[in-house]
């Protein structure tokens, strides 16, 4: 997932940034495919990125909580930056 | 003929210079304030309206990046005003006062853009239904901020879609082109706006939409008053809009990336992010990366020259088709038929092509021309 335009000087560290939605039930954690949410990968990433950088991650997860008809204990927003070792959980939501 | 500059033109240039000075002494500092969330409320509203992604993108770049972006916007407007002031009349004459189309061509243009439209909108309702499921995330952009402040109900979207199809058919049939062409363009832009109001903004339909907005103006030309093909000015405006889109893209690359654009590492970086088969092949050859970077930029900056030298179409039309084809293959961002390629229909003299083909065959014509 590349953000920005071709006219921007390339900085792979901050352009290669991928967001995932994780769901936890009991001790099982799995990633949710974006098409399950009715979004393409690109749409979801722009959406997640917007909410993340504007400090509204909880609001994003809260909305998805009502949209995902699966049994769950909590929802996570996960950010992958550059390589797998840079994976961090940037948001968590549960009732 | 001497190019006389009127007092009005001088006035426009003066206002432009004054505006640039005001920017450099006052508004420039506001860019930093906006970056640091210290700007006045009106500034935030202004940025939110015209550059909503600023509040996200600022996390990727330092303030200097946005300063240089704002500077070059002001400089570009200033240079544009200077060119218009000094050479405006000459440019106008070169662009508009010449033969460039015919009634036959207009029919072909109309058939192609209104027939192909259905290829682009056939799945709109499917996609809109999906977006309806996540309408909480709707954040309208530009046009939609006025006409669709909230995500509309599906019934409204069905009506809008129906109106679009209806107007599309009538525009295709050349019935009240000015009315139905514009209704079609309006509905198409509005529905596209809904898709782009979920934070992911792209320019896939940019030039196609310019054509949709400008082409119906052909409908206000009174055929009885046409004395020369130059009276088909809306088509020439379409040429201007398309070529300027390329020119601006090229200038954007040059002014923001500068010499870095020509470094093999730049294209290699983009290609590695997109990870396509062809892209991974190209990455192996630095000379090829440099060649493609130069080629792309020369094409984008040079396309505007067709406004002044029509013969260059023989180079730029195939080059443009190749450019978009390669962009699709290298970055996997468009399908086989891109709307950017489709608008090239306006650059082809279909009447001449038809004459050549129908006049005993293309090969026969070439053979006889050579003999003659």
CSV table of C-alpha atoms in Angstrom, one decimal:
chain,number,residue,atom,x,y,z
A,1,UNK,CA,0.0,0.0,0.0
A,2,UNK,CA,1.6,3.2,-1.1
A,3,UNK,CA,0.2,6.5,0.1
A,4,UNK,CA,0.7,9.8,-1.6
A,5,UNK,CA,1.5,10.7,-5.1
A,6,UNK,CA,4.3,10.0,-7.5
A,7,UNK,CA,5.4,13.6,-7.2
A,8,UNK,CA,6.5,13.1,-3.6
A,9,UNK,CA,10.1,12.2,-2.8
A,10,UNK,CA,10.1,8.6,-1.9
A,11,UNK,CA,10.6,7.7,1.7
A,12,UNK,CA,9.7,4.0,1.9
A,13,UNK,CA,9.6,4.0,5.7
A,14,UNK,CA,6.6,6.3,5.9
A,15,UNK,CA,5.0,5.3,2.6
A,16,UNK,CA,4.8,1.6,3.2
A,17,UNK,CA,2.3,1.6,5.9
A,18,UNK,CA,-0.4,-1.0,6.2
A,19,UNK,CA,-3.3,-1.2,8.6
A,20,UNK,CA,-5.2,-4.4,9.6
A,21,UNK,CA,-8.2,-5.0,11.7
A,22,UNK,CA,-7.8,-7.8,14.2
A,23,UNK,CA,-10.5,-9.6,16.1
A,24,UNK,CA,-10.0,-11.5,19.3
A,25,UNK,CA,-12.3,-14.3,20.6
A,26,UNK,CA,-11.1,-16.2,23.7
A,27,UNK,CA,-7.4,-16.6,23.0
A,28,UNK,CA,-7.7,-16.7,19.2
A,29,UNK,CA,-6.7,-13.6,17.2
A,30,UNK,CA,-7.3,-13.3,13.5
A,31,UNK,CA,-7.1,-10.6,10.9
A,32,UNK,CA,-10.2,-9.5,9.1
A,33,UNK,CA,-10.1,-9.3,5.3
A,34,UNK,CA,-11.2,-5.8,4.2
A,35,UNK,CA,-13.7,-7.1,1.7
A,36,UNK,CA,-15.6,-8.6,4.6
A,37,UNK,CA,-16.1,-5.0,5.7
A,38,UNK,CA,-17.4,-4.0,2.2
A,39,UNK,CA,-14.1,-2.2,1.5
A,40,UNK,CA,-11.2,-2.6,-0.8
A,41,UNK,CA,-7.8,-2.9,0.8
A,42,UNK,CA,-7.0,0.6,-0.4
A,43,UNK,CA,-10.2,2.1,0.9
A,44,UNK,CA,-9.7,0.5,4.3
A,45,UNK,CA,-6.2,1.7,4.6
A,46,UNK,CA,-7.0,5.3,3.7
A,47,UNK,CA,-9.9,5.2,6.2
A,48,UNK,CA,-7.8,3.6,9.0
A,49,UNK,CA,-5.0,6.0,8.4
A,50,UNK,CA,-7.2,9.0,8.5
A,51,UNK,CA,-8.7,8.0,11.8
A,52,UNK,CA,-5.4,6.9,13.3
A,53,UNK,CA,-3.6,10.2,12.5
A,54,UNK,CA,-6.5,12.3,13.7
A,55,UNK,CA,-6.5,10.4,17.0
A,56,UNK,CA,-9.9,8.8,16.4
A,57,UNK,CA,-8.9,5.1,16.4
A,58,UNK,CA,-11.4,4.3,19.2
A,59,UNK,CA,-14.3,5.8,17.1
A,60,UNK,CA,-13.2,3.7,14.1
A,61,UNK,CA,-13.1,0.5,16.1
A,62,UNK,CA,-16.4,1.3,17.8
A,63,UNK,CA,-18.1,1.7,14.4
A,64,UNK,CA,-16.6,-1.5,13.1
A,65,UNK,CA,-17.7,-3.3,16.3
A,66,UNK,CA,-21.3,-2.8,15.4
A,67,UNK,CA,-20.7,-3.7,11.7
A,68,UNK,CA,-18.9,-7.1,12.2
A,69,UNK,CA,-21.5,-9.8,12.9
A,70,UNK,CA,-19.1,-12.1,14.6
A,71,UNK,CA,-18.7,-13.1,18.2
A,72,UNK,CA,-15.8,-11.2,19.6
A,73,UNK,CA,-14.1,-10.1,22.8
A,74,UNK,CA,-12.2,-7.2,21.4
A,75,UNK,CA,-11.2,-5.5,18.1
A,76,UNK,CA,-7.7,-4.2,17.3
A,77,UNK,CA,-6.2,-1.8,14.8
A,78,UNK,CA,-2.8,-3.0,13.8
A,79,UNK,CA,-0.2,-1.0,12.0
A,80,UNK,CA,2.6,-2.6,9.9
A,81,UNK,CA,5.4,-0.2,9.0
A,82,UNK,CA,8.1,-1.3,6.6
A,83,UNK,CA,8.8,-4.8,7.8
A,84,UNK,CA,7.0,-7.3,10.1
A,85,UNK,CA,9.1,-6.4,13.1
A,86,UNK,CA,7.6,-3.0,13.0
A,87,UNK,CA,4.1,-4.3,13.7
A,88,UNK,CA,2.3,-2.5,16.5
A,89,UNK,CA,-1.2,-2.4,17.9
A,90,UNK,CA,-2.4,1.1,17.7
A,91,UNK,CA,-5.9,0.7,19.0
A,92,UNK,CA,-8.1,-1.6,21.0
A,93,UNK,CA,-11.8,-1.7,21.6
A,94,UNK,CA,-14.1,-3.9,23.6
A,95,UNK,CA,-17.4,-3.5,25.5
B,1,UNK,CA,2.0,41.4,-35.7
B,2,UNK,CA,3.0,43.3,-32.6
B,3,UNK,CA,1.6,41.8,-29.4
B,4,UNK,CA,-0.1,44.7,-27.5
B,5,UNK,CA,-0.7,44.3,-23.8
B,6,UNK,CA,-3.9,46.0,-22.6
B,7,UNK,CA,-4.2,47.9,-19.3
B,8,UNK,CA,-6.6,45.1,-18.1
B,9,UNK,CA,-3.8,42.5,-18.7
B,10,UNK,CA,-1.3,44.7,-16.8
B,11,UNK,CA,-3.9,45.0,-14.0
B,12,UNK,CA,-4.3,41.3,-13.7
B,13,UNK,CA,-0.5,40.8,-13.6
B,14,UNK,CA,-0.2,43.5,-11.0
B,15,UNK,CA,-2.9,41.9,-8.8
B,16,UNK,CA,-1.1,38.6,-9.2
B,17,UNK,CA,2.2,40.1,-8.1
B,18,UNK,CA,0.5,41.8,-5.2
B,19,UNK,CA,-1.1,38.5,-4.2
B,20,UNK,CA,2.2,36.8,-4.3
B,21,UNK,CA,3.8,39.4,-2.0
B,22,UNK,CA,0.9,39.1,0.5
B,23,UNK,CA,1.4,35.4,0.4
B,24,UNK,CA,5.2,35.6,1.1
B,25,UNK,CA,4.8,38.2,3.9
B,26,UNK,CA,1.7,36.9,5.6
B,27,UNK,CA,0.1,33.7,4.4
B,28,UNK,CA,3.3,31.7,4.2
B,29,UNK,CA,3.8,31.7,7.9
B,30,UNK,CA,0.3,30.3,8.3
B,31,UNK,CA,1.4,27.1,6.6
B,32,UNK,CA,3.7,26.4,9.6
B,33,UNK,CA,0.9,27.5,12.0
B,34,UNK,CA,-1.5,25.0,10.4
B,35,UNK,CA,1.2,22.3,10.5
B,36,UNK,CA,1.6,22.9,14.3
B,37,UNK,CA,-2.2,23.1,14.9
B,38,UNK,CA,-1.8,26.7,15.9
B,39,UNK,CA,-3.6,28.3,12.9
B,40,UNK,CA,-6.8,30.3,13.0
B,41,UNK,CA,-10.1,28.5,12.6
B,42,UNK,CA,-10.8,29.9,9.2
B,43,UNK,CA,-7.5,28.5,8.0
B,44,UNK,CA,-8.3,25.0,9.2
B,45,UNK,CA,-11.7,25.3,7.4
B,46,UNK,CA,-10.0,26.4,4.2
B,47,UNK,CA,-7.5,23.6,4.3
B,48,UNK,CA,-10.2,21.1,5.2
B,49,UNK,CA,-12.2,22.1,2.1
B,50,UNK,CA,-9.4,22.2,-0.4
B,51,UNK,CA,-6.8,19.8,0.9
B,52,UNK,CA,-8.5,17.6,3.5
B,53,UNK,CA,-5.6,15.1,3.5
B,54,UNK,CA,-3.2,17.7,4.9
B,55,UNK,CA,-4.1,16.7,8.5
B,56,UNK,CA,-3.0,13.1,7.7
B,57,UNK,CA,-0.2,13.7,5.3
B,58,UNK,CA,1.6,16.1,7.7
B,59,UNK,CA,2.5,13.1,9.7
B,60,UNK,CA,4.7,11.9,6.8
B,61,UNK,CA,6.5,15.1,6.0
B,62,UNK,CA,8.2,17.9,7.7
B,63,UNK,CA,6.8,21.5,7.5
B,64,UNK,CA,9.3,22.4,4.8
B,65,UNK,CA,7.7,20.0,2.4
B,66,UNK,CA,4.3,21.8,2.7
B,67,UNK,CA,6.0,25.2,2.5
B,68,UNK,CA,7.7,24.3,-0.7
B,69,UNK,CA,4.4,22.9,-2.0
B,70,UNK,CA,2.5,26.2,-1.1
B,71,UNK,CA,5.4,28.3,-2.6
B,72,UNK,CA,5.4,26.5,-5.9
B,73,UNK,CA,1.6,26.8,-6.1
B,74,UNK,CA,1.9,30.5,-5.8
B,75,UNK,CA,4.8,30.6,-8.2
B,76,UNK,CA,2.9,28.5,-10.7
B,77,UNK,CA,-0.1,30.9,-10.6
B,78,UNK,CA,2.3,33.9,-11.0
B,79,UNK,CA,4.1,32.3,-14.0
B,80,UNK,CA,0.8,31.4,-15.5
B,81,UNK,CA,-0.5,35.0,-15.2
B,82,UNK,CA,2.8,36.4,-16.6
B,83,UNK,CA,2.5,34.1,-19.7
B,84,UNK,CA,-1.1,35.0,-20.2
B,85,UNK,CA,-0.3,38.7,-19.9
B,86,UNK,CA,2.6,38.7,-22.3
B,87,UNK,CA,1.7,36.1,-24.8
B,88,UNK,CA,-2.1,35.5,-24.0
B,89,UNK,CA,-3.4,36.8,-27.3
B,90,UNK,CA,-0.8,34.9,-29.4
B,91,UNK,CA,-1.5,31.7,-27.5
B,92,UNK,CA,-5.2,32.2,-27.9
B,93,UNK,CA,-4.8,32.7,-31.7
B,94,UNK,CA,-2.5,29.7,-32.0
B,95,UNK,CA,-4.9,27.5,-30.1
B,96,UNK,CA,-8.3,28.5,-31.2
B,97,UNK,CA,-8.1,30.1,-34.6
B,98,UNK,CA,-7.3,27.1,-36.7
B,99,UNK,CA,-9.0,24.1,-38.2
B,100,UNK,CA,-9.3,21.2,-35.9
B,101,UNK,CA,-12.5,19.4,-36.1
B,102,UNK,CA,-15.7,18.8,-38.1
B,103,UNK,CA,-19.3,17.7,-37.6
B,104,UNK,CA,-18.3,14.2,-38.4
B,105,UNK,CA,-15.7,14.2,-35.7
B,106,UNK,CA,-18.2,15.6,-33.2
B,107,UNK,CA,-20.5,12.7,-33.8
B,108,UNK,CA,-17.7,10.2,-33.2
B,109,UNK,CA,-16.6,12.0,-30.0
B,110,UNK,CA,-20.2,12.0,-28.7
B,111,UNK,CA,-20.7,8.3,-29.5
B,112,UNK,CA,-17.5,7.3,-27.8
B,113,UNK,CA,-17.7,9.3,-24.6
B,114,UNK,CA,-21.4,8.6,-23.9
B,115,UNK,CA,-21.2,4.9,-25.0
B,116,UNK,CA,-18.1,4.2,-23.0
B,117,UNK,CA,-19.6,5.9,-19.9
B,118,UNK,CA,-21.7,2.8,-19.2
B,119,UNK,CA,-18.5,0.8,-18.9
B,120,UNK,CA,-17.4,3.1,-16.1
B,121,UNK,CA,-20.7,3.3,-14.2
B,122,UNK,CA,-22.4,-0.1,-14.6
B,123,UNK,CA,-21.3,-1.2,-11.2
B,124,UNK,CA,-22.0,2.1,-9.4
B,125,UNK,CA,-25.1,0.8,-7.6
B,126,UNK,CA,-23.3,-2.4,-6.4
B,127,UNK,CA,-20.5,-0.2,-5.0
B,128,UNK,CA,-22.9,2.4,-3.5
B,129,UNK,CA,-24.7,-0.4,-1.7
B,130,UNK,CA,-21.5,-1.5,-0.1
B,131,UNK,CA,-20.6,2.0,0.9
B,132,UNK,CA,-24.1,2.3,2.4
B,133,UNK,CA,-23.1,-0.3,4.9
B,134,UNK,CA,-20.3,1.9,6.2
B,135,UNK,CA,-22.0,5.3,5.7
B,136,UNK,CA,-20.8,6.4,9.1
B,137,UNK,CA,-17.4,7.0,7.6
B,138,UNK,CA,-18.7,9.3,4.8
B,139,UNK,CA,-16.8,12.6,4.7
B,140,UNK,CA,-17.9,14.6,1.7
B,141,UNK,CA,-15.4,16.3,-0.5
B,142,UNK,CA,-15.8,19.6,-2.5
B,143,UNK,CA,-18.9,19.3,-4.7
B,144,UNK,CA,-20.5,16.8,-2.3
B,145,UNK,CA,-20.1,19.2,0.6
B,146,UNK,CA,-22.7,21.4,-1.1
B,147,UNK,CA,-25.1,18.8,-2.5
B,148,UNK,CA,-24.6,15.8,-0.3
B,149,UNK,CA,-23.6,16.8,3.2
B,150,UNK,CA,-24.7,13.4,4.6
B,151,UNK,CA,-24.6,10.0,2.9
B,152,UNK,CA,-27.8,10.0,0.9
B,153,UNK,CA,-30.4,7.2,1.3
B,154,UNK,CA,-30.3,4.4,-1.3
B,155,UNK,CA,-33.6,5.7,-2.8
B,156,UNK,CA,-32.0,9.0,-3.6
B,157,UNK,CA,-29.0,7.2,-5.1
B,158,UNK,CA,-31.2,5.0,-7.2
B,159,UNK,CA,-33.0,8.1,-8.5
B,160,UNK,CA,-29.7,9.9,-9.2
B,161,UNK,CA,-28.4,6.8,-11.0
B,162,UNK,CA,-31.5,6.5,-13.0
B,163,UNK,CA,-31.4,10.2,-14.0
B,164,UNK,CA,-27.7,9.7,-15.0
B,165,UNK,CA,-28.5,6.8,-17.3
B,166,UNK,CA,-31.5,8.6,-18.8
B,167,UNK,CA,-29.4,11.7,-19.5
B,168,UNK,CA,-26.6,9.6,-20.8
B,169,UNK,CA,-28.9,8.0,-23.4
B,170,UNK,CA,-30.4,11.3,-24.5
B,171,UNK,CA,-26.9,12.9,-24.7
B,172,UNK,CA,-25.7,10.0,-26.8
B,173,UNK,CA,-28.7,10.5,-29.1
B,174,UNK,CA,-27.8,14.2,-29.3
B,175,UNK,CA,-31.1,15.3,-27.8
B,176,UNK,CA,-30.8,18.6,-26.1
B,177,UNK,CA,-27.1,17.9,-25.6
B,178,UNK,CA,-26.4,21.0,-23.6
B,179,UNK,CA,-29.1,20.1,-21.0
B,180,UNK,CA,-28.7,16.3,-20.9
B,181,UNK,CA,-25.0,16.3,-21.3
B,182,UNK,CA,-24.6,18.6,-18.3
B,183,UNK,CA,-27.1,16.6,-16.3
B,184,UNK,CA,-25.2,13.5,-17.0
B,185,UNK,CA,-21.9,15.2,-16.1
B,186,UNK,CA,-23.4,16.5,-12.9
B,187,UNK,CA,-24.8,13.1,-11.8
B,188,UNK,CA,-21.5,11.4,-12.7
B,189,UNK,CA,-19.4,13.9,-10.7
B,190,UNK,CA,-21.8,13.7,-7.8
B,191,UNK,CA,-21.7,9.9,-7.6
B,192,UNK,CA,-17.9,9.8,-8.2
B,193,UNK,CA,-17.8,12.3,-5.3
B,194,UNK,CA,-19.6,9.7,-3.1
B,195,UNK,CA,-16.9,7.1,-3.8
B,196,UNK,CA,-14.1,9.6,-3.1
B,197,UNK,CA,-15.8,10.8,0.2
B,198,UNK,CA,-14.4,7.8,2.1
B,199,UNK,CA,-10.9,9.3,2.5
B,200,UNK,CA,-9.4,7.6,-0.6
B,201,UNK,CA,-9.2,10.3,-3.3
B,202,UNK,CA,-7.8,9.5,-6.7
B,203,UNK,CA,-7.7,11.2,-10.1
B,204,UNK,CA,-8.7,8.2,-12.3
B,205,UNK,CA,-11.5,10.1,-14.0
B,206,UNK,CA,-10.0,13.6,-14.0
B,207,UNK,CA,-9.6,14.2,-17.7
B,208,UNK,CA,-12.7,12.2,-18.5
B,209,UNK,CA,-14.8,14.4,-16.3
B,210,UNK,CA,-13.3,17.5,-17.9
B,211,UNK,CA,-14.5,16.2,-21.2
B,212,UNK,CA,-18.0,15.4,-19.8
B,213,UNK,CA,-18.3,18.9,-18.5
B,214,UNK,CA,-17.0,20.6,-21.6
B,215,UNK,CA,-18.4,18.5,-24.4
B,216,UNK,CA,-22.1,19.5,-23.9
B,217,UNK,CA,-21.1,23.1,-24.7
B,218,UNK,CA,-21.0,22.0,-28.3
B,219,UNK,CA,-24.8,22.0,-28.0
B,220,UNK,CA,-24.9,25.8,-27.7
B,221,UNK,CA,-23.1,26.3,-31.0
B,222,UNK,CA,-25.6,27.4,-33.6
B,223,UNK,CA,-24.9,25.3,-36.7
B,224,UNK,CA,-26.2,28.1,-39.0
B,225,UNK,CA,-23.5,30.5,-37.7
B,226,UNK,CA,-20.6,28.1,-38.2
B,227,UNK,CA,-18.2,29.6,-40.6
B,228,UNK,CA,-15.0,27.7,-39.8
B,229,UNK,CA,-14.2,24.6,-37.9
B,230,UNK,CA,-12.6,26.9,-35.3
B,231,UNK,CA,-16.1,27.6,-34.1
B,232,UNK,CA,-16.0,24.3,-32.3
B,233,UNK,CA,-14.2,25.9,-29.5
B,234,UNK,CA,-15.5,23.5,-26.7
B,235,UNK,CA,-13.4,20.7,-28.3
B,236,UNK,CA,-10.4,23.0,-28.3
B,237,UNK,CA,-11.1,23.7,-24.6
B,238,UNK,CA,-11.1,19.9,-24.0
B,239,UNK,CA,-7.6,19.8,-25.6
B,240,UNK,CA,-6.4,22.6,-23.3
B,241,UNK,CA,-7.8,20.9,-20.2
B,242,UNK,CA,-6.3,17.5,-21.0
B,243,UNK,CA,-2.9,18.8,-22.0
B,244,UNK,CA,-2.7,21.1,-19.0
B,245,UNK,CA,-3.5,18.1,-16.7
B,246,UNK,CA,-0.3,16.4,-18.0
B,247,UNK,CA,1.7,19.6,-17.8
B,248,UNK,CA,0.7,20.2,-14.2
B,249,UNK,CA,1.5,16.5,-13.3
B,250,UNK,CA,4.9,16.9,-14.9
B,251,UNK,CA,5.6,20.2,-13.1
B,252,UNK,CA,4.5,18.7,-9.8
B,253,UNK,CA,7.1,16.0,-10.2
B,254,UNK,CA,9.8,18.4,-11.2
B,255,UNK,CA,9.1,21.0,-8.5
B,256,UNK,CA,8.6,18.6,-5.6
B,257,UNK,CA,11.0,15.8,-6.4
B,258,UNK,CA,13.5,17.9,-8.3
B,259,UNK,CA,16.5,16.0,-9.5
B,260,UNK,CA,15.6,13.1,-7.2
B,261,UNK,CA,13.0,12.2,-9.8
B,262,UNK,CA,15.8,11.2,-12.2
B,263,UNK,CA,17.6,9.0,-9.7
B,264,UNK,CA,17.0,5.3,-10.3
B,265,UNK,CA,16.3,4.9,-6.6
B,266,UNK,CA,13.1,6.9,-6.9
B,267,UNK,CA,11.4,4.7,-9.5
B,268,UNK,CA,12.9,1.6,-7.9
B,269,UNK,CA,11.3,2.6,-4.6
B,270,UNK,CA,7.9,3.0,-6.2
B,271,UNK,CA,8.2,-0.2,-8.1
B,272,UNK,CA,9.2,-2.2,-5.1
B,273,UNK,CA,6.2,-0.9,-3.2
B,274,UNK,CA,3.8,-2.0,-5.9
B,275,UNK,CA,5.5,-5.3,-6.5
B,276,UNK,CA,4.3,-6.2,-10.0
B,277,UNK,CA,6.0,-8.8,-12.2
B,278,UNK,CA,7.1,-6.2,-14.8
B,279,UNK,CA,8.1,-3.7,-12.0
B,280,UNK,CA,10.3,-6.3,-10.4
B,281,UNK,CA,12.0,-6.9,-13.8
B,282,UNK,CA,12.6,-3.2,-14.4
B,283,UNK,CA,14.1,-2.8,-10.9
B,284,UNK,CA,17.1,-4.9,-11.9
B,285,UNK,CA,18.2,-2.3,-14.5
B,286,UNK,CA,19.1,1.1,-13.2
B,287,UNK,CA,19.5,2.5,-16.7
B,288,UNK,CA,16.0,1.4,-17.5
B,289,UNK,CA,14.6,3.1,-14.4
B,290,UNK,CA,16.3,6.4,-15.4
B,291,UNK,CA,15.1,6.0,-18.9
B,292,UNK,CA,11.5,5.5,-17.8
B,293,UNK,CA,11.6,8.4,-15.4
B,294,UNK,CA,12.9,10.7,-18.0
B,295,UNK,CA,10.5,9.4,-20.7
B,296,UNK,CA,7.5,9.8,-18.4
B,297,UNK,CA,8.4,13.4,-17.5
B,298,UNK,CA,9.3,14.4,-21.1
B,299,UNK,CA,5.9,13.0,-22.2
B,300,UNK,CA,4.0,14.9,-19.5
B,301,UNK,CA,5.7,18.2,-20.0
B,302,UNK,CA,5.7,17.9,-23.8
B,303,UNK,CA,2.1,16.9,-24.4
B,304,UNK,CA,1.0,20.6,-24.3
B,305,UNK,CA,3.0,21.2,-27.4
B,306,UNK,CA,0.2,19.6,-29.5
B,307,UNK,CA,-1.8,22.7,-29.0
B,308,UNK,CA,0.7,24.6,-31.1
B,309,UNK,CA,2.0,21.9,-33.4
B,310,UNK,CA,-0.8,19.5,-34.4
B,311,UNK,CA,1.6,17.3,-36.3
B,312,UNK,CA,3.1,16.2,-32.9
B,313,UNK,CA,-0.1,14.3,-32.3
B,314,UNK,CA,1.5,11.5,-34.3
B,315,UNK,CA,4.0,11.1,-31.5
B,316,UNK,CA,2.1,12.1,-28.4
B,317,UNK,CA,-1.1,10.1,-28.9
B,318,UNK,CA,0.7,6.7,-29.3
B,319,UNK,CA,3.2,7.8,-26.6
B,320,UNK,CA,0.3,8.6,-24.2
B,321,UNK,CA,-1.5,5.3,-24.8
B,322,UNK,CA,1.8,3.5,-24.1
B,323,UNK,CA,2.5,5.7,-21.1
B,324,UNK,CA,-0.9,4.7,-19.5
B,325,UNK,CA,-0.5,1.1,-20.5
B,326,UNK,CA,2.9,1.0,-18.8
B,327,UNK,CA,1.7,2.8,-15.7
B,328,UNK,CA,-1.0,0.1,-15.4
B,329,UNK,CA,1.4,-2.7,-15.9
B,330,UNK,CA,4.2,-1.4,-13.6
B,331,UNK,CA,2.0,-0.1,-10.8
B,332,UNK,CA,-1.2,-2.1,-11.3
B,333,UNK,CA,-3.3,1.0,-10.8
B,334,UNK,CA,-5.6,0.9,-13.9
B,335,UNK,CA,-7.2,-1.7,-16.0
B,336,UNK,CA,-6.7,-2.2,-19.7
B,337,UNK,CA,-8.9,0.7,-20.7
B,338,UNK,CA,-8.2,3.7,-18.7
B,339,UNK,CA,-10.4,6.8,-18.9
B,340,UNK,CA,-7.2,8.7,-19.4
B,341,UNK,CA,-6.6,6.8,-22.7
B,342,UNK,CA,-10.2,7.0,-23.7
B,343,UNK,CA,-10.2,10.8,-24.0
B,344,UNK,CA,-7.5,10.6,-26.7
B,345,UNK,CA,-10.5,10.1,-29.0
B,346,UNK,CA,-10.7,13.9,-29.1
B,347,UNK,CA,-7.2,14.1,-30.6
B,348,UNK,CA,-8.0,12.0,-33.6
B,349,UNK,CA,-9.3,13.3,-36.9
B,350,UNK,CA,-11.9,10.5,-37.5
B,351,UNK,CA,-13.2,12.1,-40.7
B,352,UNK,CA,-9.7,11.9,-42.2
B,353,UNK,CA,-9.2,8.4,-41.0
B,354,UNK,CA,-12.6,7.4,-42.4
B,355,UNK,CA,-11.8,9.0,-45.7
B,356,UNK,CA,-8.5,7.1,-46.0
B,357,UNK,CA,-10.1,3.8,-45.0
B,358,UNK,CA,-13.1,4.1,-47.2
B,359,UNK,CA,-11.3,5.6,-50.2
B,360,UNK,CA,-10.3,2.2,-51.7
B,361,UNK,CA,-8.5,1.1,-48.7
B,362,UNK,CA,-5.6,2.3,-46.6
B,363,UNK,CA,-2.8,0.5,-48.3
B,364,UNK,CA,-4.1,1.5,-51.8
B,365,UNK,CA,-4.0,5.1,-50.7
B,366,UNK,CA,-0.4,4.9,-49.3
B,367,UNK,CA,0.8,3.1,-52.5
B,368,UNK,CA,-0.7,5.8,-54.7
B,369,UNK,CA,0.6,8.7,-52.7
B,370,UNK,CA,4.1,7.3,-53.0
B,371,UNK,CA,3.7,6.9,-56.7
B,372,UNK,CA,2.3,10.3,-57.1
